[in-house]
PDB file of C-alpha atoms and ligand atoms in Angstrom:
ATOM      1  CA  MET A   1       4.208 -11.299 -18.655  1.00  0.00           C
ATOM      2  CA  THR A   2       0.592  -9.398 -19.447  1.00  0.00           C
ATOM      3  CA  LEU A   3      -0.899 -12.805 -20.276  1.00  0.00           C
ATOM      4  CA  GLN A   4       0.246 -15.093 -18.125  1.00  0.00           C
ATOM      5  CA  ASP A   5      -2.483 -17.828 -17.001  1.00  0.00           C
ATOM      6  CA  LYS A   6      -4.562 -16.632 -19.490  1.00  0.00           C
ATOM      7  CA  THR A   7      -5.272 -18.611 -22.775  1.00  0.00           C
ATOM      8  CA  ALA A   8      -5.946 -17.487 -26.057  1.00  0.00           C
ATOM      9  CA  VAL A   9      -8.130 -19.573 -29.142  1.00  0.00           C
ATOM     10  CA  ILE A  10      -6.969 -17.679 -32.499  1.00  0.00           C
ATOM     11  CA  THR A  11      -8.168 -19.036 -35.489  1.00  0.00           C
ATOM     12  CA  GLY A  12      -6.684 -19.820 -38.814  1.00  0.00           C
ATOM     13  CA  SER A  13      -2.979 -18.861 -37.094  1.00  0.00           C
ATOM     14  CA  THR A  14      -1.224 -21.406 -38.976  1.00  0.00           C
ATOM     15  CA  SER A  15      -0.076 -18.830 -41.336  1.00  0.00           C
ATOM     16  CA  GLY A  16       0.271 -14.747 -42.236  1.00  0.00           C
ATOM     17  CA  ILE A  17      -1.909 -12.679 -39.451  1.00  0.00           C
ATOM     18  CA  GLY A  18      -3.106 -15.514 -37.257  1.00  0.00           C
ATOM     19  CA  LEU A  19       0.591 -16.381 -36.744  1.00  0.00           C
ATOM     20  CA  GLY A  20       1.967 -13.740 -36.203  1.00  0.00           C
ATOM     21  CA  ILE A  21      -0.776 -12.868 -33.846  1.00  0.00           C
ATOM     22  CA  ALA A  22       0.124 -16.002 -31.684  1.00  0.00           C
ATOM     23  CA  GLN A  23       3.672 -15.520 -31.520  1.00  0.00           C
ATOM     24  CA  ALA A  24       2.417 -11.889 -30.257  1.00  0.00           C
ATOM     25  CA  LEU A  25       0.371 -13.530 -27.232  1.00  0.00           C
ATOM     26  CA  ALA A  26       2.629 -16.544 -26.123  1.00  0.00           C
ATOM     27  CA  ARG A  27       5.452 -13.654 -25.948  1.00  0.00           C
ATOM     28  CA  ASP A  28       3.390 -11.799 -23.164  1.00  0.00           C
ATOM     29  CA  GLY A  29       2.762 -15.505 -21.694  1.00  0.00           C
ATOM     30  CA  ALA A  30      -0.679 -16.766 -23.287  1.00  0.00           C
ATOM     31  CA  ASN A  31      -1.137 -20.362 -23.541  1.00  0.00           C
ATOM     32  CA  ILE A  32      -1.984 -20.548 -26.926  1.00  0.00           C
ATOM     33  CA  VAL A  33      -4.751 -22.898 -29.366  1.00  0.00           C
ATOM     34  CA  MET A  34      -2.866 -22.595 -33.274  1.00  0.00           C
ATOM     35  CA  ASN A  35      -6.348 -23.826 -35.146  1.00  0.00           C
ATOM     36  CA  GLY A  36      -6.064 -23.744 -39.712  1.00  0.00           C
ATOM     37  CA  LEU A  37      -5.651 -26.033 -42.835  1.00  0.00           C
ATOM     38  CA  GLY A  38      -2.052 -26.210 -43.555  1.00  0.00           C
ATOM     39  CA  THR A  39      -0.392 -28.373 -44.834  1.00  0.00           C
ATOM     40  CA  GLU A  40       1.027 -31.259 -41.750  1.00  0.00           C
ATOM     41  CA  THR A  41       4.935 -29.678 -42.620  1.00  0.00           C
ATOM     42  CA  ASP A  42       3.203 -25.928 -42.433  1.00  0.00           C
ATOM     43  CA  ASN A  43       1.822 -26.755 -39.248  1.00  0.00           C
ATOM     44  CA  ALA A  44       4.534 -27.932 -37.387  1.00  0.00           C
ATOM     45  CA  LYS A  45       6.644 -25.324 -38.360  1.00  0.00           C
ATOM     46  CA  ALA A  46       4.027 -22.526 -37.535  1.00  0.00           C
ATOM     47  CA  ILE A  47       3.537 -24.005 -34.013  1.00  0.00           C
ATOM     48  CA  ALA A  48       7.342 -25.266 -33.638  1.00  0.00           C
ATOM     49  CA  ALA A  49       8.031 -20.589 -34.219  1.00  0.00           C
ATOM     50  CA  VAL A  50       4.791 -20.184 -31.610  1.00  0.00           C
ATOM     51  CA  LYS A  51       6.149 -22.813 -28.843  1.00  0.00           C
ATOM     52  CA  GLU A  52       9.395 -20.684 -29.188  1.00  0.00           C
ATOM     53  CA  HIS A  53       8.100 -18.313 -26.349  1.00  0.00           C
ATOM     54  CA  GLY A  54       7.542 -21.062 -23.749  1.00  0.00           C
ATOM     55  CA  THR A  55       4.177 -21.564 -22.710  1.00  0.00           C
ATOM     56  CA  ARG A  56       1.934 -23.637 -23.553  1.00  0.00           C
ATOM     57  CA  VAL A  57       0.784 -24.637 -27.082  1.00  0.00           C
ATOM     58  CA  ALA A  58      -1.972 -26.937 -29.093  1.00  0.00           C
ATOM     59  CA  PHE A  59      -3.041 -27.497 -32.048  1.00  0.00           C
ATOM     60  CA  ASP A  60      -6.882 -28.210 -33.382  1.00  0.00           C
ATOM     61  CA  GLY A  61      -7.853 -29.245 -36.830  1.00  0.00           C
ATOM     62  CA  ALA A  62     -11.299 -27.463 -36.864  1.00  0.00           C
ATOM     63  CA  ASN A  63     -12.634 -26.695 -40.119  1.00  0.00           C
ATOM     64  CA  MET A  64     -14.140 -23.172 -40.017  1.00  0.00           C
ATOM     65  CA  LEU A  65     -16.400 -24.706 -42.394  1.00  0.00           C
ATOM     66  CA  ARG A  66     -18.669 -27.069 -39.948  1.00  0.00           C
ATOM     67  CA  HIS A  67     -19.920 -25.572 -37.343  1.00  0.00           C
ATOM     68  CA  ASN A  68     -19.277 -29.255 -34.541  1.00  0.00           C
ATOM     69  CA  GLN A  69     -16.143 -28.700 -35.196  1.00  0.00           C
ATOM     70  CA  ILE A  70     -16.081 -25.890 -34.204  1.00  0.00           C
ATOM     71  CA  ALA A  71     -18.041 -26.302 -31.513  1.00  0.00           C
ATOM     72  CA  ASP A  72     -15.439 -28.819 -29.944  1.00  0.00           C
ATOM     73  CA  MET A  73     -12.392 -26.895 -30.511  1.00  0.00           C
ATOM     74  CA  ILE A  74     -13.786 -24.773 -27.900  1.00  0.00           C
ATOM     75  CA  ALA A  75     -14.655 -27.002 -25.388  1.00  0.00           C
ATOM     76  CA  LYS A  76     -11.434 -28.948 -25.866  1.00  0.00           C
ATOM     77  CA  ALA A  77      -9.655 -25.459 -25.348  1.00  0.00           C
ATOM     78  CA  GLU A  78     -11.529 -25.682 -22.172  1.00  0.00           C
ATOM     79  CA  LYS A  79     -10.472 -28.927 -20.724  1.00  0.00           C
ATOM     80  CA  THR A  80      -7.267 -28.790 -21.792  1.00  0.00           C
ATOM     81  CA  PHE A  81      -5.876 -25.187 -19.989  1.00  0.00           C
ATOM     82  CA  GLY A  82      -9.273 -24.487 -18.270  1.00  0.00           C
ATOM     83  CA  ALA A  83     -10.603 -21.911 -20.174  1.00  0.00           C
ATOM     84  CA  VAL A  84     -10.486 -19.597 -23.361  1.00  0.00           C
ATOM     85  CA  ASP A  85     -10.373 -16.046 -22.078  1.00  0.00           C
ATOM     86  CA  ILE A  86      -8.634 -14.250 -25.497  1.00  0.00           C
ATOM     87  CA  LEU A  87     -10.905 -15.580 -28.726  1.00  0.00           C
ATOM     88  CA  VAL A  88      -9.308 -14.343 -32.088  1.00  0.00           C
ATOM     89  CA  ASN A  89     -11.508 -15.187 -35.218  1.00  0.00           C
ATOM     90  CA  ASN A  90      -8.950 -14.685 -37.895  1.00  0.00           C
ATOM     91  CA  ALA A  91      -9.513 -16.967 -39.863  1.00  0.00           C
ATOM     92  CA  GLY A  92     -10.423 -16.032 -43.521  1.00  0.00           C
ATOM     93  CA  ILE A  93     -10.485 -16.975 -47.377  1.00  0.00           C
ATOM     94  CA  GLN A  94     -10.583 -14.702 -50.559  1.00  0.00           C
ATOM     95  CA  HIS A  95     -12.074 -14.795 -54.017  1.00  0.00           C
ATOM     96  CA  VAL A  96     -12.085 -11.766 -56.711  1.00  0.00           C
ATOM     97  CA  ALA A  97     -14.905 -11.712 -59.723  1.00  0.00           C
ATOM     98  CA  PRO A  98     -16.790  -9.960 -60.997  1.00  0.00           C
ATOM     99  CA  ILE A  99     -20.409 -10.208 -59.687  1.00  0.00           C
ATOM    100  CA  GLU A 100     -22.029 -12.304 -62.414  1.00  0.00           C
ATOM    101  CA  GLU A 101     -18.656 -14.351 -62.715  1.00  0.00           C
ATOM    102  CA  PHE A 102     -18.831 -15.448 -58.835  1.00  0.00           C
ATOM    103  CA  PRO A 103     -18.586 -19.061 -57.853  1.00  0.00           C
ATOM    104  CA  ILE A 104     -21.668 -19.491 -55.708  1.00  0.00           C
ATOM    105  CA  GLU A 105     -19.661 -21.784 -53.918  1.00  0.00           C
ATOM    106  CA  GLN A 106     -16.737 -18.880 -53.175  1.00  0.00           C
ATOM    107  CA  TRP A 107     -19.793 -17.477 -52.007  1.00  0.00           C
ATOM    108  CA  ASP A 108     -21.205 -19.431 -49.248  1.00  0.00           C
ATOM    109  CA  SER A 109     -17.899 -20.002 -48.184  1.00  0.00           C
ATOM    110  CA  ILE A 110     -16.684 -16.921 -47.646  1.00  0.00           C
ATOM    111  CA  ILE A 111     -19.453 -16.207 -46.036  1.00  0.00           C
ATOM    112  CA  ALA A 112     -18.844 -19.481 -43.672  1.00  0.00           C
ATOM    113  CA  ILE A 113     -15.177 -18.669 -42.987  1.00  0.00           C
ATOM    114  CA  ASN A 114     -14.780 -14.749 -42.569  1.00  0.00           C
ATOM    115  CA  LEU A 115     -18.142 -14.651 -40.844  1.00  0.00           C
ATOM    116  CA  THR A 116     -20.347 -16.795 -39.516  1.00  0.00           C
ATOM    117  CA  SER A 117     -17.517 -18.612 -37.675  1.00  0.00           C
ATOM    118  CA  ALA A 118     -16.232 -16.325 -35.555  1.00  0.00           C
ATOM    119  CA  PHE A 119     -20.914 -15.980 -34.705  1.00  0.00           C
ATOM    120  CA  HIS A 120     -19.756 -20.450 -33.775  1.00  0.00           C
ATOM    121  CA  THR A 121     -17.104 -19.636 -32.206  1.00  0.00           C
ATOM    122  CA  THR A 122     -17.802 -16.497 -29.800  1.00  0.00           C
ATOM    123  CA  ARG A 123     -20.757 -18.659 -28.938  1.00  0.00           C
ATOM    124  CA  ALA A 124     -19.262 -21.028 -27.536  1.00  0.00           C
ATOM    125  CA  ALA A 125     -16.371 -19.488 -25.527  1.00  0.00           C
ATOM    126  CA  VAL A 126     -18.949 -16.796 -24.536  1.00  0.00           C
ATOM    127  CA  PRO A 127     -20.539 -19.079 -21.631  1.00  0.00           C
ATOM    128  CA  GLY A 128     -16.965 -19.163 -19.713  1.00  0.00           C
ATOM    129  CA  MET A 129     -15.826 -15.780 -20.336  1.00  0.00           C
ATOM    130  CA  LYS A 130     -18.933 -14.273 -17.846  1.00  0.00           C
ATOM    131  CA  ARG A 131     -18.264 -17.024 -16.259  1.00  0.00           C
ATOM    132  CA  ARG A 132     -15.555 -16.088 -15.281  1.00  0.00           C
ATOM    133  CA  LYS A 133     -15.909 -11.916 -15.257  1.00  0.00           C
ATOM    134  CA  TRP A 134     -13.212 -11.632 -18.390  1.00  0.00           C
ATOM    135  CA  GLY A 135     -12.681 -11.588 -21.495  1.00  0.00           C
ATOM    136  CA  ARG A 136     -11.316 -10.633 -25.035  1.00  0.00           C
ATOM    137  CA  ILE A 137     -13.024 -11.064 -28.514  1.00  0.00           C
ATOM    138  CA  ILE A 138     -10.929  -9.946 -31.341  1.00  0.00           C
ATOM    139  CA  ASN A 139     -12.491  -9.943 -34.698  1.00  0.00           C
ATOM    140  CA  ILE A 140      -9.770  -9.059 -37.726  1.00  0.00           C
ATOM    141  CA  CYS A 141     -12.160  -7.545 -39.916  1.00  0.00           C
ATOM    142  CA  SER A 142     -10.458  -5.411 -43.002  1.00  0.00           C
ATOM    143  CA  ALA A 143     -10.602  -1.646 -44.491  1.00  0.00           C
ATOM    144  CA  HIS A 144     -12.678  -3.844 -46.624  1.00  0.00           C
ATOM    145  CA  SER A 145     -15.022  -3.808 -43.789  1.00  0.00           C
ATOM    146  CA  LEU A 146     -15.226  -0.097 -43.907  1.00  0.00           C
ATOM    147  CA  ARG A 147     -14.736   0.179 -47.630  1.00  0.00           C
ATOM    148  CA  ALA A 148     -16.028  -1.024 -50.766  1.00  0.00           C
ATOM    149  CA  SER A 149     -13.873  -2.159 -53.755  1.00  0.00           C
ATOM    150  CA  PRO A 150     -15.126  -3.949 -56.832  1.00  0.00           C
ATOM    151  CA  PHE A 151     -14.874  -7.621 -57.514  1.00  0.00           C
ATOM    152  CA  LYS A 152     -14.635  -8.657 -53.668  1.00  0.00           C
ATOM    153  CA  SER A 153     -18.471  -8.720 -53.256  1.00  0.00           C
ATOM    154  CA  ALA A 154     -18.154 -11.456 -50.705  1.00  0.00           C
ATOM    155  CA  TYR A 155     -15.820 -10.161 -48.452  1.00  0.00           C
ATOM    156  CA  VAL A 156     -16.756  -6.875 -48.357  1.00  0.00           C
ATOM    157  CA  SER A 157     -19.887  -8.058 -47.244  1.00  0.00           C
ATOM    158  CA  ALA A 158     -18.331 -10.710 -44.862  1.00  0.00           C
ATOM    159  CA  LYS A 159     -15.989  -8.130 -43.682  1.00  0.00           C
ATOM    160  CA  HIS A 160     -18.694  -5.401 -42.692  1.00  0.00           C
ATOM    161  CA  GLY A 161     -21.552  -8.831 -41.062  1.00  0.00           C
ATOM    162  CA  LEU A 162     -18.070  -9.260 -38.914  1.00  0.00           C
ATOM    163  CA  ALA A 163     -17.391  -5.555 -38.198  1.00  0.00           C
ATOM    164  CA  GLY A 164     -21.356  -5.602 -37.222  1.00  0.00           C
ATOM    165  CA  PHE A 165     -21.336  -8.451 -35.374  1.00  0.00           C
ATOM    166  CA  THR A 166     -18.172  -7.328 -33.423  1.00  0.00           C
ATOM    167  CA  LYS A 167     -20.416  -4.266 -31.821  1.00  0.00           C
ATOM    168  CA  THR A 168     -23.459  -6.499 -31.397  1.00  0.00           C
ATOM    169  CA  VAL A 169     -21.071  -8.367 -28.997  1.00  0.00           C
ATOM    170  CA  ALA A 170     -19.413  -5.799 -27.416  1.00  0.00           C
ATOM    171  CA  LEU A 171     -23.000  -4.497 -26.028  1.00  0.00           C
ATOM    172  CA  GLU A 172     -24.085  -7.386 -25.146  1.00  0.00           C
ATOM    173  CA  LEU A 173     -21.484  -7.884 -22.850  1.00  0.00           C
ATOM    174  CA  ALA A 174     -20.331  -4.614 -21.515  1.00  0.00           C
ATOM    175  CA  GLU A 175     -21.083  -5.670 -18.056  1.00  0.00           C
ATOM    176  CA  HIS A 176     -19.687  -8.698 -18.034  1.00  0.00           C
ATOM    177  CA  GLY A 177     -15.588  -7.666 -18.116  1.00  0.00           C
ATOM    178  CA  VAL A 178     -15.503  -9.540 -21.833  1.00  0.00           C
ATOM    179  CA  THR A 179     -14.545  -6.684 -24.565  1.00  0.00           C
ATOM    180  CA  ALA A 180     -15.107  -7.443 -27.823  1.00  0.00           C
ATOM    181  CA  ASN A 181     -13.034  -5.267 -30.574  1.00  0.00           C
ATOM    182  CA  ALA A 182     -12.578  -5.180 -34.283  1.00  0.00           C
ATOM    183  CA  ILE A 183      -8.580  -4.461 -36.281  1.00  0.00           C
ATOM    184  CA  SER A 184      -9.091  -3.983 -39.435  1.00  0.00           C
ATOM    185  CA  PRO A 185      -6.051  -3.687 -41.882  1.00  0.00           C
ATOM    186  CA  GLY A 186      -4.654  -2.122 -44.760  1.00  0.00           C
ATOM    187  CA  PHE A 187      -3.111  -4.471 -47.416  1.00  0.00           C
ATOM    188  CA  VAL A 188      -0.729  -6.938 -45.558  1.00  0.00           C
ATOM    189  CA  TRP A 189       2.216  -8.945 -47.572  1.00  0.00           C
ATOM    190  CA  THR A 190       0.519 -12.877 -46.536  1.00  0.00           C
ATOM    191  CA  PRO A 191      -0.238 -15.511 -48.570  1.00  0.00           C
ATOM    192  CA  LEU A 192      -3.917 -14.076 -48.743  1.00  0.00           C
ATOM    193  CA  VAL A 193      -3.008 -10.886 -50.572  1.00  0.00           C
ATOM    194  CA  GLU A 194      -0.147 -13.149 -53.107  1.00  0.00           C
ATOM    195  CA  LYS A 195      -2.578 -14.853 -53.452  1.00  0.00           C
ATOM    196  CA  GLN A 196      -5.028 -12.660 -55.105  1.00  0.00           C
ATOM    197  CA  ILE A 197      -2.797 -10.529 -57.271  1.00  0.00           C
ATOM    198  CA  PRO A 198      -3.220 -12.770 -60.373  1.00  0.00           C
ATOM    199  CA  ASP A 199      -7.501 -12.909 -60.008  1.00  0.00           C
ATOM    200  CA  LEU A 200      -7.185  -9.206 -59.702  1.00  0.00           C
ATOM    201  CA  ALA A 201      -4.556  -9.241 -62.570  1.00  0.00           C
ATOM    202  CA  LYS A 202      -6.535 -11.300 -64.910  1.00  0.00           C
ATOM    203  CA  SER A 203     -10.117  -9.342 -64.143  1.00  0.00           C
ATOM    204  CA  GLU A 204      -8.652  -6.032 -64.877  1.00  0.00           C
ATOM    205  CA  ASN A 205      -6.582  -7.276 -67.327  1.00  0.00           C
ATOM    206  CA  ILE A 206      -3.834  -5.638 -66.047  1.00  0.00           C
ATOM    207  CA  SER A 207      -0.233  -7.392 -65.492  1.00  0.00           C
ATOM    208  CA  LEU A 208       0.970  -9.233 -62.482  1.00  0.00           C
ATOM    209  CA  GLU A 209       2.976  -5.694 -61.653  1.00  0.00           C
ATOM    210  CA  GLN A 210       0.034  -3.251 -62.027  1.00  0.00           C
ATOM    211  CA  ALA A 211      -1.327  -5.249 -60.280  1.00  0.00           C
ATOM    212  CA  LYS A 212       0.420  -5.595 -56.968  1.00  0.00           C
ATOM    213  CA  LYS A 213       0.783  -1.605 -57.392  1.00  0.00           C
ATOM    214  CA  GLN A 214      -2.766  -1.146 -58.162  1.00  0.00           C
ATOM    215  CA  VAL A 215      -3.425  -2.411 -54.729  1.00  0.00           C
ATOM    216  CA  LEU A 216      -0.760  -0.294 -52.882  1.00  0.00           C
ATOM    217  CA  SER A 217      -1.926   2.293 -54.893  1.00  0.00           C
ATOM    218  CA  ARG A 218      -4.914   2.527 -52.056  1.00  0.00           C
ATOM    219  CA  GLN A 219      -2.584   2.796 -49.286  1.00  0.00           C
ATOM    220  CA  PRO A 220      -1.245   6.781 -48.724  1.00  0.00           C
ATOM    221  CA  THR A 221       2.092   5.497 -47.414  1.00  0.00           C
ATOM    222  CA  ASN A 222       2.497   2.913 -50.436  1.00  0.00           C
ATOM    223  CA  GLN A 223       4.064   0.092 -47.960  1.00  0.00           C
ATOM    224  CA  PHE A 224       2.361  -2.892 -46.788  1.00  0.00           C
ATOM    225  CA  VAL A 225       1.527  -3.113 -43.193  1.00  0.00           C
ATOM    226  CA  THR A 226       3.363  -5.795 -41.292  1.00  0.00           C
ATOM    227  CA  VAL A 227       2.284  -8.745 -39.680  1.00  0.00           C
ATOM    228  CA  GLU A 228       3.918  -7.518 -36.826  1.00  0.00           C
ATOM    229  CA  GLN A 229       1.811  -4.375 -36.668  1.00  0.00           C
ATOM    230  CA  VAL A 230      -1.251  -5.932 -36.626  1.00  0.00           C
ATOM    231  CA  ALA A 231      -0.482  -8.361 -34.508  1.00  0.00           C
ATOM    232  CA  ALA A 232       1.434  -5.820 -31.461  1.00  0.00           C
ATOM    233  CA  LEU A 233      -2.135  -3.785 -31.988  1.00  0.00           C
ATOM    234  CA  ALA A 234      -3.587  -7.462 -30.981  1.00  0.00           C
ATOM    235  CA  ALA A 235      -1.886  -8.157 -27.924  1.00  0.00           C
ATOM    236  CA  PHE A 236      -2.790  -4.570 -26.693  1.00  0.00           C
ATOM    237  CA  LEU A 237      -6.273  -4.924 -27.242  1.00  0.00           C
ATOM    238  CA  ALA A 238      -5.722  -8.156 -25.522  1.00  0.00           C
ATOM    239  CA  GLY A 239      -4.316  -6.809 -22.629  1.00  0.00           C
ATOM    240  CA  GLN A 240      -5.189  -4.718 -18.865  1.00  0.00           C
ATOM    241  CA  ASN A 241      -5.256  -1.134 -20.177  1.00  0.00           C
ATOM    242  CA  ALA A 242      -7.347  -2.112 -23.095  1.00  0.00           C
ATOM    243  CA  ALA A 243      -9.947  -3.373 -20.639  1.00  0.00           C
ATOM    244  CA  SER A 244     -12.273   0.441 -21.127  1.00  0.00           C
ATOM    245  CA  ILE A 245     -12.384  -0.237 -25.091  1.00  0.00           C
ATOM    246  CA  THR A 246     -14.787  -1.838 -26.518  1.00  0.00           C
ATOM    247  CA  GLY A 247     -16.970  -2.270 -29.762  1.00  0.00           C
ATOM    248  CA  ALA A 248     -14.440  -0.521 -31.653  1.00  0.00           C
ATOM    249  CA  ASN A 249     -12.813  -0.910 -35.297  1.00  0.00           C
ATOM    250  CA  TYR A 250      -9.118  -0.146 -35.220  1.00  0.00           C
ATOM    251  CA  ALA A 251      -8.154   0.657 -38.974  1.00  0.00           C
ATOM    252  CA  ILE A 252      -4.193  -0.196 -39.303  1.00  0.00           C
ATOM    253  CA  ASP A 253      -4.160   0.393 -42.559  1.00  0.00           C
ATOM    254  CA  GLY A 254      -1.948   3.268 -44.370  1.00  0.00           C
ATOM    255  CA  GLY A 255      -4.273   5.991 -44.375  1.00  0.00           C
ATOM    256  CA  TRP A 256      -6.339   4.169 -46.734  1.00  0.00           C
ATOM    257  CA  THR A 257     -10.112   4.811 -44.869  1.00  0.00           C
ATOM    258  CA  ALA A 258      -8.790   8.411 -43.839  1.00  0.00           C
ATOM    259  CA  GLN A 259      -9.402   8.953 -47.850  1.00  0.00           C
TER     260      GLN A 259
HETATM  261  P1  LIG B 301      -3.856 -16.537 -44.846  1.00  0.00           P
HETATM  262  O1  LIG B 301      -4.144 -17.160 -45.933  1.00  0.00           O
HETATM  263  O2  LIG B 301      -1.758 -16.456 -44.780  1.00  0.00           O
HETATM  264  O3  LIG B 301      -3.626 -17.149 -43.527  1.00  0.00           O
HETATM  265  C1  LIG B 301      -5.351 -18.076 -43.171  1.00  0.00           C
HETATM  266  C2  LIG B 301      -5.192 -18.711 -42.583  1.00  0.00           C
HETATM  267  O4  LIG B 301      -6.977 -19.275 -41.905  1.00  0.00           O
HETATM  268  C3  LIG B 301      -4.787 -20.248 -42.100  1.00  0.00           C
HETATM  269  O5  LIG B 301      -3.857 -20.134 -41.411  1.00  0.00           O
HETATM  270  C4  LIG B 301      -5.697 -20.666 -43.156  1.00  0.00           C
HETATM  271  O6  LIG B 301      -5.362 -22.626 -43.158  1.00  0.00           O
HETATM  272  C5  LIG B 301      -6.472 -20.474 -41.894  1.00  0.00           C
HETATM  273  N1  LIG B 301      -7.758 -21.178 -42.918  1.00  0.00           N
HETATM  274  C6  LIG B 301      -8.407 -20.926 -43.668  1.00  0.00           C
HETATM  275  N2  LIG B 301      -9.913 -21.875 -43.902  1.00  0.00           N
HETATM  276  C7  LIG B 301      -9.960 -22.165 -42.691  1.00  0.00           C
HETATM  277  C8  LIG B 301     -10.560 -22.827 -42.806  1.00  0.00           C
HETATM  278  N3  LIG B 301     -11.496 -23.177 -43.181  1.00  0.00           N
HETATM  279  N4  LIG B 301     -10.740 -23.541 -41.956  1.00  0.00           N
HETATM  280  C9  LIG B 301     -10.014 -23.149 -40.619  1.00  0.00           C
HETATM  281  N5  LIG B 301      -8.788 -22.396 -40.992  1.00  0.00           N
HETATM  282  C10 LIG B 301      -8.436 -21.942 -42.126  1.00  0.00           C
HETATM  283  O7  LIG B 301      -4.119 -14.809 -44.501  1.00  0.00           O
HETATM  284  P2  LIG B 301      -4.002 -13.946 -43.796  1.00  0.00           P
HETATM  285  O8  LIG B 301      -3.452 -12.599 -44.993  1.00  0.00           O
HETATM  286  O9  LIG B 301      -3.149 -14.401 -42.577  1.00  0.00           O
HETATM  287  O10 LIG B 301      -5.202 -13.109 -43.334  1.00  0.00           O
HETATM  288  C11 LIG B 301      -5.705 -13.826 -42.081  1.00  0.00           C
HETATM  289  C12 LIG B 301      -7.517 -12.686 -41.842  1.00  0.00           C
HETATM  290  O11 LIG B 301      -6.874 -10.973 -41.575  1.00  0.00           O
HETATM  291  C13 LIG B 301      -8.047 -13.143 -42.655  1.00  0.00           C
HETATM  292  O12 LIG B 301      -9.069 -12.947 -41.727  1.00  0.00           O
HETATM  293  C14 LIG B 301      -7.725 -12.333 -43.711  1.00  0.00           C
HETATM  294  O13 LIG B 301      -9.448 -11.686 -44.606  1.00  0.00           O
HETATM  295  C15 LIG B 301      -7.409 -11.007 -42.708  1.00  0.00           C
HETATM  296  N6  LIG B 301      -6.722  -9.612 -43.637  1.00  0.00           N
HETATM  297  C16 LIG B 301      -6.045  -9.978 -44.197  1.00  0.00           C
HETATM  298  C17 LIG B 301      -4.909  -8.623 -45.285  1.00  0.00           C
HETATM  299  C18 LIG B 301      -4.216  -8.935 -45.735  1.00  0.00           C
HETATM  300  O14 LIG B 301      -3.861  -8.051 -46.421  1.00  0.00           O
HETATM  301  N7  LIG B 301      -3.077 -10.007 -45.368  1.00  0.00           N
HETATM  302  C19 LIG B 301      -6.152  -8.102 -44.699  1.00  0.00           C
HETATM  303  C20 LIG B 301      -7.143  -7.329 -44.235  1.00  0.00           C
HETATM  304  C21 LIG B 301      -7.423  -8.422 -43.528  1.00  0.00           C
END
């Protein structure tokens, strides 16, 4: 139980990668604060899956578009569990459209949820981490923090921004026992990817099957990355053996960014 007595806040953890990370950190002994905007039934299912690992689990429905709700979530987590030791900035959305048709509200939401929310969570969690001289900040970026694709202007901008933010935070906190790292997955089969297949098909005027193939063709392994693989990397970065890793951006993308 490498993370016993630690508390992790994971944004967007009611689904996909975030849920996988919540399960992996709970398996390693951490108390978990889950977050997300799913339906009540979906959230209850996700919470039950994390509770199976026997640690304390709380849920906070803070909307990552609202900085006050984000600050309240961190404050409540500290009050309930005594600390926020591990912060995983994972919440994210996607929208695929040509730049000249890209809906302005979608641009604003993607930048707010995928980038700015990590600033608000980190800003609120860092004072406690510094006081306790221990902390782990893990930002779920994307291969799109290292490479661009057409029709994903907001997502690519947000993820490149999050990668830069990670490095800055790492440098600021290096002498305080707090690390900040990014994980950059390639395509992982989650609802986020599933939902963009029809948009891609429409943008490129191709069939759904062709769109799915096109997505996978970016990854030399021709396989989707699994949620469990990303979660295992996050659990490693949260642990004691990762104390000297900071400011890194780990690609886990089947060779995509090696090209
Ligand atoms: P997902 O759609 O399965 O889960 C997204 C989570 O974010 C959900 O829990 C959702 O409720 C939450 N969320 C969305 N908007 C929110 C808001 N305003 N406030 C609070 N929570 C909100 O997606 P996923 O594929 O698991 O993606 C998780 C992260 O991984 C994202 O940052 C995504 O960009 C990144 N990522 C995903 C892939 C992939 O292929 N799936 C690849 C690289 C990076």
